[in-house]
XYZ file of C-alpha atoms in Angstrom:
179
model
C 0.000 0.000 0.000
C 2.770 2.419 0.913
C 5.054 1.648 -2.016
C 2.188 1.997 -4.504
C 0.969 5.255 -2.979
C -2.435 3.687 -2.275
C -2.664 5.347 1.149
C -2.145 8.920 2.335
C -0.910 7.845 5.774
C -0.986 4.973 8.243
C -1.561 5.006 11.989
C 0.765 2.277 13.212
C 3.661 1.339 15.441
C 7.102 2.613 14.504
C 8.286 0.443 11.641
C 11.573 -1.412 11.960
C 12.417 -0.408 8.410
C 11.150 2.845 6.975
C 10.078 2.913 3.324
C 12.036 5.338 1.188
C 10.413 8.762 0.936
C 8.230 8.157 4.010
C 8.573 9.380 7.590
C 7.214 8.284 10.942
C 6.006 10.801 13.543
C 5.674 9.295 17.015
C 2.477 10.272 18.840
C 2.352 8.006 21.900
C 4.905 6.015 23.850
C 3.862 2.518 24.787
C 5.088 -0.245 27.068
C 3.976 -3.607 28.301
C 2.311 -3.834 31.710
C 1.371 -6.760 33.930
C -2.350 -6.337 34.611
C -5.011 -8.124 36.641
C -8.439 -7.592 38.136
C -8.364 -5.038 41.002
C -9.109 -7.798 43.539
C -6.198 -10.041 42.453
C -3.948 -10.858 45.467
C -0.817 -9.488 43.751
C -2.372 -6.073 43.076
C -1.936 -4.948 46.679
C 1.747 -5.926 46.903
C 4.225 -3.058 46.995
C 6.629 -5.005 44.820
C 5.955 -8.107 42.767
C 8.826 -10.548 42.287
C 9.579 -12.787 39.341
C 8.722 -15.727 41.605
C 5.265 -14.186 42.182
C 4.773 -13.915 38.434
C 6.001 -17.461 37.833
C 3.523 -18.810 40.403
C 0.537 -17.044 38.831
C -1.785 -18.274 36.094
C -1.606 -16.196 32.924
C -3.917 -15.286 30.097
C -1.761 -15.243 26.974
C -2.293 -13.797 23.540
C -1.763 -15.776 20.324
C 1.867 -16.435 19.375
C 1.625 -14.021 16.433
C 0.944 -11.050 18.750
C 3.795 -8.896 20.142
C 2.483 -9.285 23.708
C 3.014 -13.056 23.440
C 6.604 -12.525 22.293
C 7.167 -10.245 25.310
C 5.556 -12.848 27.606
C 7.791 -15.610 26.230
C 10.889 -13.404 26.654
C 9.915 -12.554 30.244
C 9.900 -16.217 31.227
C 12.507 -17.655 28.853
C 15.047 -18.216 31.634
C 12.525 -19.504 34.186
C 13.114 -23.124 35.205
C 9.374 -23.818 35.149
C 7.167 -21.826 32.775
C 4.131 -20.283 34.459
C 0.698 -21.825 34.124
C -1.442 -20.449 31.343
C -5.209 -20.371 31.043
C -6.718 -22.718 28.477
C -8.128 -19.871 26.372
C -5.769 -17.913 24.121
C -7.272 -14.625 22.932
C -6.445 -11.195 21.570
C -10.020 -9.935 21.931
C -10.039 -6.963 24.342
C -13.514 -7.863 25.604
C -12.524 -11.465 26.292
C -9.274 -10.382 27.953
C -11.107 -8.031 30.309
C -13.834 -10.570 31.117
C -11.356 -13.367 31.813
C -9.056 -11.183 33.915
C -12.051 -9.905 35.889
C -13.492 -13.342 36.607
C -10.710 -15.939 36.613
C -7.900 -14.498 38.779
C -5.466 -14.319 35.873
C -2.561 -12.043 34.958
C -1.790 -10.721 31.486
C 1.110 -8.881 29.882
C -0.397 -6.296 27.527
C 0.470 -2.946 25.946
C -0.720 -0.039 28.072
C -2.249 1.511 24.941
C -4.662 -1.430 24.796
C -5.673 -1.454 28.473
C -5.238 2.175 29.587
C -8.986 2.869 29.506
C -9.566 -0.167 31.756
C -6.823 0.996 34.130
C -8.262 4.522 34.185
C -11.756 3.160 34.884
C -10.338 0.895 37.627
C -11.645 -2.215 35.867
C -8.055 -3.522 35.791
C -4.984 -2.746 37.878
C -1.316 -2.707 36.970
C 0.991 -4.743 39.180
C 4.090 -3.115 40.651
C 6.539 -5.033 38.504
C 9.902 -3.314 38.378
C 10.853 -3.947 34.760
C 8.229 -2.630 32.362
C 9.214 -3.531 28.823
C 9.115 -0.796 26.199
C 7.082 -1.283 23.058
C 7.330 0.557 19.748
C 5.754 4.006 19.712
C 2.409 4.541 18.024
C 2.361 7.239 15.413
C 1.650 8.239 11.856
C 3.551 7.083 8.792
C 3.310 9.530 5.903
C 5.089 10.559 2.720
C 7.903 13.096 2.917
C 6.650 15.011 -0.123
C 3.447 15.861 -1.982
C 1.120 15.935 1.010
C -2.332 17.382 0.525
C -3.554 20.222 2.716
C -6.136 17.783 4.148
C -3.348 15.404 5.196
C -1.361 18.246 6.769
C -4.509 19.316 8.676
C -5.097 15.734 9.842
C -1.505 15.382 11.058
C -1.749 18.682 12.995
C -5.007 17.469 14.550
C -3.727 14.056 15.683
C -0.529 15.596 17.044
C -2.508 18.089 19.111
C -5.019 15.424 20.155
C -2.228 13.073 21.284
C -0.609 15.894 23.296
C -3.944 16.945 24.841
C -4.807 13.357 25.795
C -2.283 13.424 28.616
C 0.670 12.451 26.491
C 3.525 14.650 25.508
C 3.838 16.111 22.036
C 6.144 13.553 20.483
C 5.878 15.155 17.077
C 9.462 16.362 17.321
C 10.586 12.717 17.378
C 10.501 12.292 13.622
C 12.437 9.752 11.661
C 12.905 10.051 7.927
C 14.240 6.962 6.207
C 15.641 5.715 9.534
C 17.626 8.872 10.314
C 16.508 11.017 13.268
C 15.813 14.656 12.300
């Protein structure tokens, strides 16, 4: 889509490789968080250890999802992998329902669960090593942008900054080189 010019822009995570003549403007930082229902026994702990996490039962995402890769990396050196729930899902509604009712933990991007954390439907555990995740932003051509696209980019940059985030618009990469 990008190479053919079939799209004006994409809202996506920062690409590992940037297409020639395109740039990425970061709008929101993201990271993985260990989350659970507010009444989970580990939520009240001041500090959660790796042993606590290994002893818990986890809701995991499918292996093709970045959160599953992060989960596997978290426990790759554990002598005994943690127990996982028999349902594997990436559905936000299913994740919330299962975490709320089954006493499970999940490792998920904060961008996916922030509204549930804000509404106190889920809680983040005090785990000392949050893992960064690629920024979310807009991928757009370097040249020949329409006025409508420029207006849209100004809007989403201001919206992202007003939504409690910082204005990350100055973190721009063009063809992999920081401006």
